[in-house]
Amino acid sequence: MARQKMTPSEALVETLLAEGVREIFGIVGSAFMDALDLFPAAGIRFVPVAHEQAAAHAADGMARVTGRPQVCIGQNGPGIANFVSAMTAAYWAHAPVVALTPDAGSMGIGLGGFQELDQMPMFEKSTVFQVRVNQPQRMAELARRAFYMAKNLNGPTQLNIPRDFFYGVCEDEIYPTPSIRRGAGDLEDLEAAAKLVLEANYPVIVAGGGVSQAAALDEVRSLAEYLTAPVVNSYLHNDTFPASHDLACGPIGYCGSKAAMRTIRKADVVIALGTRLGPFGTLPQYDIDYWPENARLIQCDTNIEVLGLAKRADVYSCGDVKTFTAQLGRRVKALAPDRVADQARLADVRQEKHIWGAELDEWSTSNQSAPMHPRRFHQEWTRALPANAIVTTDIGNNASMINAYLKFEGIRQHISALSWGNCGFAYGAALGCKLGAPEAPVIAFQGDGAYGISGVAEVMTAVRENIPVIAIVACNYEWGAEKKNQIDFYDERYVGANLPDNPDYARLAEDMGALGFRVDHPDQVGDVLREAIASGRPCVINAIVQGGKEVLAEPFRRDALNLPVRYLDKYAHLNAN
Ligand SMILES: Cc1ncc(C[n+]2csc(CCOP(=O)(O)OP(=O)(O)O)c2C)c(N)n1
Ligand SMILES: [Mg+2]
């Protein structure tokens, strides 16, 4: 579009269109009425939610399944403050969310007026770029910048707009911003990586979230096959290598695959692709201290700030994971053209998977008492997932347990709260995933506690907006993950950990206009999930599962908790004995 006269609202909306934005999540507010009024005529669907946190989670979920920047907007002050937690989740997920944050009027800023709060500091640590529109004439230019940075720095950005700056006149041209190609990184690094890989006796690939984001599955598969290198998924990224592949070992990290952890422990060279190897993804689990400290490490990531962040590597490459992996594969083949599949290693992987599979099976089927054993439930519902399902996962004991069961063949299917670890992620994210991938069944998995934080209210959104996501609520009548800490460290003194009065979430869902299912026997689980998916409607599956100390998985942060020590007499009885 050539340079022309527009209002700032028009300039903003046209820029959104140029960036491919067709949905915007938020709650209506006077601060952006003038732009909002244009959305329908522009072909932009405004998706009103129940709480702004879900708007930012939805934009995040949609960005993660489409690979394109997505947008949330809200009322200045309290509306925008509700974005903070979700923006931080998106930040650690490297998800391009553009938060439009209308602000108090430019002539009132600083006077402590209605709904006034400096909106920049609260996003300072959870955005890759923030800017204030300081002149209405600059609306298109600065909006473009917010998109450019979100796409190319892989993270959330903030465009802060004093509410009076939607009005007035500006002159600009409208055009989409480029996505800058990173290439394979430096050629010397590539060469060094190829040499290191060929010296390895037991190379193992860690496929991180970057493999999914860069759509690098084919390249990783072909490198793995040529090297006969087992592949482990990084923590909470079960969608970065096809689970059915002979070399797939499953995820490392909390409640993950013992086969993966036992396999990476054997590595003498680790090829880390698109992962920062964060501490929570490499901590010992199941008493397996699996990170191979003595292995040599190659780390490739498009985000320079994650290189060397948590682990010292021997070769770093700042490049596009897809191109790097393709080039590395080519180089390895050129240097060692006659390599054949290593049958012994294939057998080794098969054996590890067999042992772990049998152990997990036993955990999942040995206890048949009612209510359902959570592991049995997880085995059943994950088995019933269609191949193209997208699962958003929350934080909690059950949400972690499922890490061992969730298997995917393709990318952008496992959308999790990751290292922000906020309860209340899954449902909002699922709303965005469903709009981003309407043909895929989208399941939001969470515990009953987390569901109360956000899910319950957002069922209203799903019904009103006809977004057929399926919530699975693992209802154990407790904040299980935290209860587990009170079991292991505080002698089963439960403070704030029980949820004895949960309503029947299935009936509640029906009252809200969704379909509700109550499941308490493992034999029903698969059929109910299939029925929910076939209904094409928003559904809530309230799954009554066993809780308490017999079934809860190991605590996540055993590393960070101590047994209680009390000096004051009045608390002496609370000492650990
Ligand atoms: C917003 C937020 N509040 C609190 C916590 C601490 N926390 C971590 S797990 C958890 C319990 C989750 O309970 P529930 O959703 O019922 O799942 P369960 O552990 O019972 O499977 C809590 C409270 C958190 N991670 N995020
Ligand atoms: Mg619970």
Coordinates of N, CA and C in Angstrom, one line a residue, residues 218-408:
D218 N 12.6 -33.5 9.5 CA 13.2 -34.4 8.4 C 14.7 -34.4 8.5
E219 N 15.2 -33.2 8.8 CA 16.7 -33.0 8.9 C 17.3 -33.8 10.1
V220 N 16.6 -33.7 11.2 CA 17.0 -34.4 12.4 C 16.9 -35.9 12.2
R221 N 15.9 -36.3 11.6 CA 15.7 -37.7 11.3 C 16.8 -38.3 10.5
S222 N 17.1 -37.5 9.4 CA 18.1 -38.1 8.5 C 19.5 -38.0 9.1
L223 N 19.8 -37.0 9.9 CA 21.1 -37.0 10.6 C 21.2 -38.1 11.6
A224 N 20.1 -38.3 12.4 CA 20.1 -39.4 13.3 C 20.3 -40.8 12.7
E225 N 19.6 -40.9 11.5 CA 19.7 -42.2 10.9 C 21.1 -42.5 10.3
Y226 N 21.7 -41.4 9.7 CA 23.0 -41.6 9.2 C 24.0 -41.9 10.2
L227 N 23.9 -41.3 11.4 CA 24.8 -41.6 12.5 C 24.4 -42.7 13.4
T228 N 23.2 -43.3 13.2 CA 22.6 -44.2 14.1 C 22.7 -43.6 15.5
A229 N 22.3 -42.3 15.6 CA 22.3 -41.6 16.9 C 21.0 -41.6 17.5
P230 N 20.8 -42.2 18.7 CA 19.6 -42.1 19.4 C 19.1 -40.7 19.6
V231 N 17.8 -40.4 19.7 CA 17.3 -39.1 19.9 C 16.5 -39.0 21.1
V232 N 16.8 -38.1 22.0 CA 15.9 -37.8 23.1 C 15.3 -36.4 22.9
N233 N 14.0 -36.3 23.4 CA 13.3 -35.0 23.4 C 13.8 -34.2 24.6
S234 N 13.9 -32.9 24.4 CA 14.2 -32.1 25.6 C 12.9 -32.0 26.4
Y235 N 13.0 -31.7 27.7 CA 11.9 -31.7 28.7 C 10.7 -30.9 28.2
L236 N 9.5 -31.5 28.1 CA 8.3 -30.9 27.7 C 8.2 -30.6 26.3
H237 N 9.0 -31.2 25.5 CA 9.0 -31.1 24.0 C 8.9 -32.5 23.4
N238 N 7.8 -33.2 23.7 CA 7.7 -34.6 23.2 C 7.4 -34.6 21.7
D239 N 7.3 -33.4 21.1 CA 6.9 -33.4 19.6 C 8.1 -33.0 18.7
T240 N 9.3 -33.3 19.2 CA 10.5 -32.9 18.4 C 11.2 -34.1 17.7
F241 N 10.6 -35.3 17.8 CA 11.1 -36.4 17.1 C 10.0 -37.5 17.1
P242 N 9.7 -38.1 15.9 CA 8.6 -39.1 15.9 C 8.8 -40.2 16.9
A243 N 7.8 -40.4 17.8 CA 8.0 -41.3 18.9 C 8.1 -42.7 18.4
S244 N 7.6 -43.0 17.2 CA 7.6 -44.4 16.7 C 8.9 -44.8 16.0
H245 N 9.8 -43.8 15.9 CA 11.0 -44.1 15.2 C 11.9 -45.0 16.0
D246 N 12.7 -45.8 15.3 CA 13.6 -46.8 16.0 C 14.6 -46.1 16.9
L247 N 15.0 -44.9 16.6 CA 16.0 -44.2 17.4 C 15.4 -43.2 18.4
A248 N 14.1 -43.2 18.5 CA 13.4 -42.3 19.4 C 13.4 -42.9 20.8
C249 N 13.9 -42.1 21.8 CA 14.0 -42.7 23.1 C 13.0 -42.0 24.1
G250 N 12.3 -41.0 23.6 CA 11.4 -40.2 24.5 C 12.1 -39.1 25.2
P251 N 11.3 -38.4 26.1 CA 11.9 -37.2 26.7 C 12.7 -37.4 28.0
I252 N 13.8 -36.6 28.1 CA 14.5 -36.5 29.3 C 13.7 -35.6 30.3
G253 N 14.1 -35.5 31.5 CA 13.5 -34.6 32.5 C 12.4 -35.2 33.3
Y254 N 11.9 -34.4 34.1 CA 10.9 -34.8 35.1 C 9.8 -35.7 34.6
C255 N 9.6 -36.8 35.2 CA 8.6 -37.8 34.8 C 8.7 -38.3 33.4
G256 N 9.9 -38.1 32.8 CA 10.1 -38.5 31.4 C 10.4 -40.0 31.2
S257 N 11.2 -40.3 30.2 CA 11.4 -41.6 29.8 C 12.8 -42.1 30.4
K258 N 12.7 -43.2 31.1 CA 14.0 -43.7 31.7 C 14.9 -44.2 30.5
A259 N 14.2 -44.7 29.4 CA 15.1 -45.1 28.3 C 15.9 -43.9 27.8
A260 N 15.3 -42.8 27.7 CA 16.0 -41.6 27.2 C 17.1 -41.2 28.1
M261 N 16.8 -41.3 29.4 CA 17.9 -40.8 30.4 C 19.0 -41.8 30.5
R262 N 18.7 -43.1 30.4 CA 19.7 -44.1 30.4 C 20.5 -44.1 29.1
T263 N 19.9 -43.7 28.1 CA 20.6 -43.6 26.8 C 21.6 -42.4 26.7
I264 N 21.1 -41.3 27.1 CA 21.9 -40.1 27.0 C 23.1 -40.2 28.0
R265 N 22.9 -41.0 29.1 CA 24.0 -41.2 30.0 C 25.2 -41.9 29.3
K266 N 24.9 -42.6 28.3 CA 26.0 -43.3 27.6 C 26.7 -42.5 26.6
A267 N 26.2 -41.3 26.3 CA 26.8 -40.5 25.2 C 28.2 -40.0 25.5
D268 N 29.0 -40.0 24.4 CA 30.3 -39.3 24.5 C 30.3 -38.0 23.7
V269 N 29.3 -37.9 22.8 CA 29.1 -36.6 22.1 C 27.6 -36.4 22.1
V270 N 27.2 -35.2 22.6 CA 25.8 -34.8 22.6 C 25.6 -33.7 21.5
I271 N 24.6 -33.9 20.7 CA 24.3 -32.8 19.7 C 23.0 -32.2 20.1
A272 N 23.1 -31.0 20.7 CA 21.9 -30.3 21.3 C 21.3 -29.4 20.2
L273 N 20.2 -29.7 19.7 CA 19.6 -28.9 18.7 C 18.4 -28.1 19.2
G274 N 18.5 -26.8 19.2 CA 17.3 -25.9 19.5 C 16.9 -26.1 21.0
T275 N 17.9 -26.2 21.9 CA 17.6 -26.3 23.3 C 18.6 -25.5 24.1
R276 N 18.1 -24.9 25.2 CA 19.1 -24.2 26.1 C 19.6 -25.2 27.1
L277 N 19.1 -26.4 27.1 CA 19.6 -27.4 28.1 C 19.4 -26.8 29.5
G278 N 18.2 -26.2 29.8 CA 17.9 -25.6 31.0 C 18.1 -26.5 32.2
P279 N 18.4 -26.0 33.4 CA 18.6 -26.9 34.5 C 17.4 -27.8 34.8
F280 N 16.2 -27.3 34.6 CA 15.0 -28.1 35.0 C 14.8 -29.2 34.0
G281 N 15.5 -29.2 32.9 CA 15.4 -30.2 31.9 C 16.5 -31.2 32.0
T282 N 17.5 -31.0 32.9 CA 18.6 -31.9 32.9 C 18.9 -32.4 34.3
L283 N 18.0 -32.0 35.3 CA 18.2 -32.5 36.7 C 18.0 -34.0 36.8
P284 N 18.7 -34.7 37.7 CA 18.5 -36.1 37.9 C 17.0 -36.4 38.1
Q285 N 16.6 -37.5 37.6 CA 15.2 -38.0 37.8 C 15.2 -39.5 38.0
Y286 N 14.2 -39.9 38.7 CA 14.1 -41.4 39.1 C 15.4 -41.9 39.6
D287 N 16.1 -41.0 40.3 CA 17.4 -41.4 40.8 C 18.4 -41.7 39.7
I288 N 18.2 -41.3 38.5 CA 19.2 -41.4 37.4 C 19.8 -40.1 37.2
D289 N 21.1 -40.0 37.5 CA 21.9 -38.8 37.2 C 22.4 -38.9 35.8
Y290 N 21.5 -38.5 34.8 CA 21.8 -38.9 33.5 C 22.6 -38.0 32.6
W291 N 22.8 -36.7 33.1 CA 23.5 -35.8 32.1 C 24.9 -36.2 32.0
P292 N 25.4 -36.5 30.8 CA 26.8 -37.0 30.6 C 27.8 -35.9 30.7
E293 N 28.3 -35.7 32.0 CA 29.2 -34.5 32.2 C 30.4 -34.6 31.3
N294 N 30.9 -35.8 31.0 CA 32.2 -35.9 30.3 C 32.0 -35.9 28.8
A295 N 30.8 -35.9 28.4 CA 30.6 -36.0 26.9 C 30.9 -34.6 26.3
R296 N 31.4 -34.7 25.1 CA 31.6 -33.4 24.4 C 30.2 -32.9 23.8
L297 N 30.1 -31.6 23.7 CA 28.8 -31.0 23.5 C 28.8 -30.1 22.3
I298 N 27.9 -30.3 21.4 CA 27.6 -29.4 20.3 C 26.3 -28.7 20.5
Q299 N 26.2 -27.4 20.5 CA 24.9 -26.8 20.7 C 24.6 -25.8 19.6
C300 N 23.5 -26.0 18.9 CA 23.1 -25.1 17.9 C 21.7 -24.5 18.3
D301 N 21.6 -23.2 18.2 CA 20.4 -22.5 18.5 C 20.3 -21.2 17.7
T302 N 19.1 -20.8 17.4 CA 19.0 -19.6 16.6 C 19.1 -18.4 17.6
N303 N 18.8 -18.6 18.9 CA 18.8 -17.6 19.9 C 20.2 -17.5 20.6
I304 N 21.0 -16.5 20.3 CA 22.4 -16.5 20.8 C 22.4 -16.5 22.3
E305 N 21.4 -15.9 22.9 CA 21.5 -15.8 24.4 C 21.4 -17.1 25.1
V306 N 20.9 -18.2 24.4 CA 20.8 -19.5 25.1 C 22.1 -20.3 24.9
L307 N 22.9 -19.9 24.0 CA 24.2 -20.7 23.8 C 25.1 -20.6 25.1
G308 N 25.5 -21.7 25.6 CA 26.4 -21.7 26.7 C 25.7 -21.3 28.0
L309 N 24.4 -21.1 28.0 CA 23.7 -20.6 29.2 C 23.8 -21.5 30.3
A310 N 23.4 -22.8 30.1 CA 23.3 -23.7 31.2 C 24.4 -24.8 31.2
K311 N 25.0 -25.0 30.0 CA 26.1 -26.0 29.9 C 27.2 -25.4 29.0
R312 N 28.4 -25.8 29.4 CA 29.5 -25.4 28.5 C 29.7 -26.3 27.4
A313 N 29.7 -25.8 26.2 CA 29.8 -26.7 25.0 C 31.2 -26.6 24.4
D314 N 31.5 -27.6 23.5 CA 32.7 -27.6 22.8 C 32.6 -26.9 21.4
V315 N 31.4 -27.0 20.9 CA 31.2 -26.3 19.6 C 29.8 -25.6 19.7
Y316 N 29.8 -24.3 19.4 CA 28.5 -23.6 19.4 C 28.2 -23.1 18.0
S317 N 27.0 -23.1 17.7 CA 26.6 -22.5 16.4 C 25.3 -21.7 16.6
C318 N 25.4 -20.5 16.2 CA 24.2 -19.7 16.2 C 23.6 -19.7 14.8
G319 N 22.6 -20.5 14.6 CA 22.0 -20.7 13.3 C 20.7 -21.2 13.3
D320 N 20.1 -21.3 12.2 CA 18.8 -21.9 12.1 C 18.9 -23.5 12.2
V321 N 18.2 -24.0 13.1 CA 18.4 -25.5 13.4 C 18.2 -26.3 12.2
K322 N 17.2 -26.0 11.4 CA 16.9 -26.8 10.2 C 18.1 -26.8 9.2
T323 N 18.6 -25.6 9.0 CA 19.7 -25.5 8.0 C 21.0 -26.1 8.6
F324 N 21.2 -25.8 9.8 CA 22.4 -26.3 10.5 C 22.4 -27.8 10.4
T325 N 21.3 -28.4 10.8 CA 21.2 -29.9 10.8 C 21.3 -30.5 9.4
A326 N 20.7 -29.8 8.4 CA 20.8 -30.3 7.0 C 22.3 -30.3 6.6
Q327 N 22.9 -29.2 6.9 CA 24.3 -29.0 6.4 C 25.3 -29.9 7.2
L328 N 25.0 -30.1 8.5 CA 25.8 -31.0 9.2 C 25.7 -32.4 8.7
G329 N 24.5 -32.8 8.3 CA 24.2 -34.1 7.7 C 25.0 -34.3 6.4
R330 N 25.0 -33.3 5.6 CA 25.7 -33.3 4.3 C 27.2 -33.4 4.5
R331 N 27.7 -32.6 5.5 CA 29.1 -32.6 5.7 C 29.6 -34.0 6.3
V332 N 28.8 -34.5 7.2 CA 29.2 -35.8 7.7 C 29.2 -36.9 6.6
K333 N 28.2 -36.8 5.8 CA 28.2 -37.8 4.7 C 29.3 -37.6 3.7
A334 N 29.7 -36.4 3.5 CA 30.9 -36.1 2.6 C 32.2 -36.7 3.2
L335 N 32.3 -36.5 4.6 CA 33.5 -36.9 5.2 C 33.6 -38.4 5.5
A336 N 32.4 -39.0 5.6 CA 32.4 -40.5 5.9 C 31.3 -41.1 5.1
P337 N 31.5 -41.2 3.8 CA 30.4 -41.6 2.8 C 30.0 -43.0 3.0
D338 N 30.8 -43.9 3.6 CA 30.4 -45.3 3.6 C 29.9 -45.8 4.9
R339 N 29.4 -44.9 5.7 CA 28.9 -45.3 7.1 C 27.7 -46.2 6.9
V340 N 27.6 -47.2 7.7 CA 26.4 -48.0 7.7 C 25.7 -48.0 9.1
A341 N 24.5 -48.3 9.1 CA 23.7 -48.3 10.4 C 24.4 -49.2 11.4
D342 N 24.5 -48.7 12.6 CA 25.2 -49.4 13.7 C 24.1 -50.3 14.4
Q343 N 24.2 -51.5 14.0 CA 23.1 -52.5 14.5 C 23.2 -52.7 16.0
A344 N 24.4 -52.6 16.6 CA 24.5 -52.8 18.0 C 23.8 -51.7 18.8
R345 N 24.0 -50.4 18.2 CA 23.3 -49.3 18.9 C 21.8 -49.4 18.8
L346 N 21.4 -49.8 17.6 CA 19.9 -49.9 17.4 C 19.4 -50.9 18.4
A347 N 20.1 -52.0 18.6 CA 19.6 -53.0 19.5 C 19.6 -52.5 20.9
D348 N 20.6 -51.7 21.2 CA 20.8 -51.1 22.6 C 19.5 -50.2 22.9
V349 N 19.2 -49.4 21.9 CA 18.0 -48.5 22.1 C 16.8 -49.3 22.2
R350 N 16.7 -50.3 21.4 CA 15.5 -51.2 21.4 C 15.3 -51.8 22.8
Q351 N 16.4 -52.3 23.3 CA 16.5 -52.9 24.6 C 16.1 -51.9 25.8
E352 N 16.6 -50.7 25.7 CA 16.3 -49.7 26.8 C 14.8 -49.4 26.7
K353 N 14.3 -49.3 25.5 CA 12.9 -48.9 25.4 C 12.0 -50.1 25.8
H354 N 12.4 -51.3 25.6 CA 11.7 -52.4 26.0 C 11.6 -52.5 27.6
I355 N 12.7 -52.3 28.2 CA 12.8 -52.4 29.6 C 11.9 -51.3 30.3
W356 N 12.1 -50.1 29.7 CA 11.3 -48.9 30.3 C 9.8 -49.1 30.0
G357 N 9.5 -49.6 28.8 CA 8.1 -49.8 28.4 C 7.4 -50.8 29.4
A358 N 8.1 -51.8 29.7 CA 7.6 -52.9 30.6 C 7.4 -52.3 32.0
E359 N 8.4 -51.5 32.4 CA 8.3 -51.0 33.8 C 7.1 -50.0 33.9
L360 N 7.0 -49.1 32.8 CA 5.9 -48.1 32.8 C 4.5 -48.9 32.8
D361 N 4.5 -49.9 32.0 CA 3.2 -50.7 31.9 C 2.8 -51.3 33.2
E362 N 3.8 -51.7 33.9 CA 3.5 -52.3 35.2 C 3.0 -51.2 36.2
W363 N 3.7 -50.1 36.2 CA 3.2 -49.0 37.0 C 1.8 -48.6 36.7
S364 N 1.4 -48.8 35.4 CA 0.1 -48.2 35.0 C -1.0 -49.2 35.1
T365 N -0.7 -50.5 35.2 CA -1.8 -51.5 35.2 C -1.9 -52.3 36.5
S366 N -0.9 -52.2 37.4 CA -0.9 -53.1 38.6 C -2.0 -52.7 39.5
N367 N -2.3 -51.4 39.7 CA -3.3 -51.0 40.7 C -4.6 -50.7 40.0
Q368 N -5.6 -51.5 40.3 CA -6.9 -51.4 39.6 C -8.0 -50.9 40.5
S369 N -7.7 -50.4 41.7 CA -8.8 -50.0 42.6 C -9.5 -48.8 42.1
A370 N -10.7 -48.5 42.6 CA -11.4 -47.3 42.3 C -11.1 -46.2 43.4
P371 N -11.0 -44.9 43.1 CA -11.1 -44.4 41.7 C -9.9 -44.8 40.9
M372 N -9.9 -44.4 39.6 CA -8.8 -44.8 38.7 C -7.4 -44.5 39.3
H373 N -6.5 -45.4 39.1 CA -5.1 -45.0 39.3 C -4.7 -44.0 38.2
P374 N -4.1 -42.9 38.6 CA -3.9 -41.9 37.5 C -3.0 -42.4 36.3
R375 N -2.1 -43.3 36.6 CA -1.3 -43.8 35.5 C -2.1 -44.6 34.5
R376 N -3.0 -45.4 35.1 CA -3.8 -46.2 34.2 C -4.7 -45.2 33.3
F377 N -5.2 -44.2 34.0 CA -6.0 -43.2 33.2 C -5.1 -42.6 32.1
H378 N -3.9 -42.2 32.4 CA -3.1 -41.5 31.4 C -2.7 -42.5 30.3
Q379 N -2.5 -43.7 30.6 CA -2.2 -44.7 29.6 C -3.4 -44.8 28.6
E380 N -4.6 -44.8 29.2 CA -5.8 -45.0 28.4 C -6.1 -43.8 27.5
W381 N -6.0 -42.6 28.1 CA -6.4 -41.4 27.2 C -5.3 -41.1 26.2
T382 N -4.1 -41.3 26.6 CA -3.1 -40.9 25.6 C -3.1 -41.9 24.4
R383 N -3.5 -43.2 24.7 CA -3.6 -44.2 23.6 C -4.7 -43.9 22.7
A384 N -5.7 -43.2 23.2 CA -6.9 -42.9 22.4 C -6.7 -41.6 21.5
L385 N -5.6 -40.9 21.7 CA -5.4 -39.7 20.9 C -5.2 -39.9 19.4
P386 N -5.9 -39.2 18.6 CA -5.7 -39.3 17.2 C -4.3 -38.8 16.8
A387 N -3.7 -39.2 15.7 CA -2.3 -38.9 15.4 C -2.1 -37.4 15.3
N388 N -3.1 -36.7 14.9 CA -2.8 -35.2 14.6 C -3.2 -34.4 15.9
A389 N -3.5 -35.0 17.0 CA -4.0 -34.2 18.2 C -2.9 -33.3 18.7
I390 N -3.3 -32.1 19.1 CA -2.5 -31.2 19.8 C -2.9 -31.2 21.3
V391 N -1.9 -31.4 22.2 CA -2.2 -31.4 23.6 C -1.5 -30.3 24.3
T392 N -2.2 -29.4 25.0 CA -1.6 -28.4 25.8 C -1.5 -29.0 27.2
T393 N -0.4 -28.8 27.9 CA -0.2 -29.4 29.2 C 0.1 -28.3 30.3
D394 N -0.5 -28.5 31.4 CA -0.4 -27.6 32.5 C 0.7 -28.0 33.5
I395 N 0.7 -27.5 34.7 CA 1.7 -27.8 35.7 C 1.0 -28.5 36.8
G396 N 1.5 -29.6 37.3 CA 0.9 -30.3 38.4 C 1.5 -31.7 38.4
N397 N 1.1 -32.5 39.3 CA 1.6 -33.9 39.4 C 1.1 -34.7 38.2
N398 N -0.2 -34.6 38.0 CA -0.7 -35.4 36.8 C -0.2 -34.8 35.5
A399 N -0.1 -33.5 35.4 CA 0.3 -32.9 34.2 C 1.8 -33.3 33.9
S400 N 2.5 -33.7 35.0 CA 3.9 -34.1 34.8 C 4.0 -35.6 34.5
M401 N 3.2 -36.3 35.2 CA 3.1 -37.8 35.0 C 2.9 -38.1 33.5
I402 N 2.1 -37.3 32.8 CA 1.8 -37.7 31.5 C 3.0 -37.5 30.5
N403 N 4.0 -36.9 31.0 CA 5.2 -36.8 30.2 C 5.8 -38.1 29.7
A404 N 5.5 -39.1 30.5 CA 6.0 -40.5 30.1 C 5.0 -41.1 29.1
Y405 N 3.8 -40.6 28.9 CA 2.9 -41.3 28.1 C 2.6 -40.6 26.8
L406 N 2.8 -39.2 26.8 CA 2.5 -38.4 25.6 C 3.4 -38.7 24.4
K407 N 2.9 -39.2 23.3 CA 3.8 -39.5 22.2 C 3.2 -38.8 20.9
F408 N 4.1 -38.2 20.2 CA 3.7 -37.5 19.0 C 4.6 -37.9 17.8

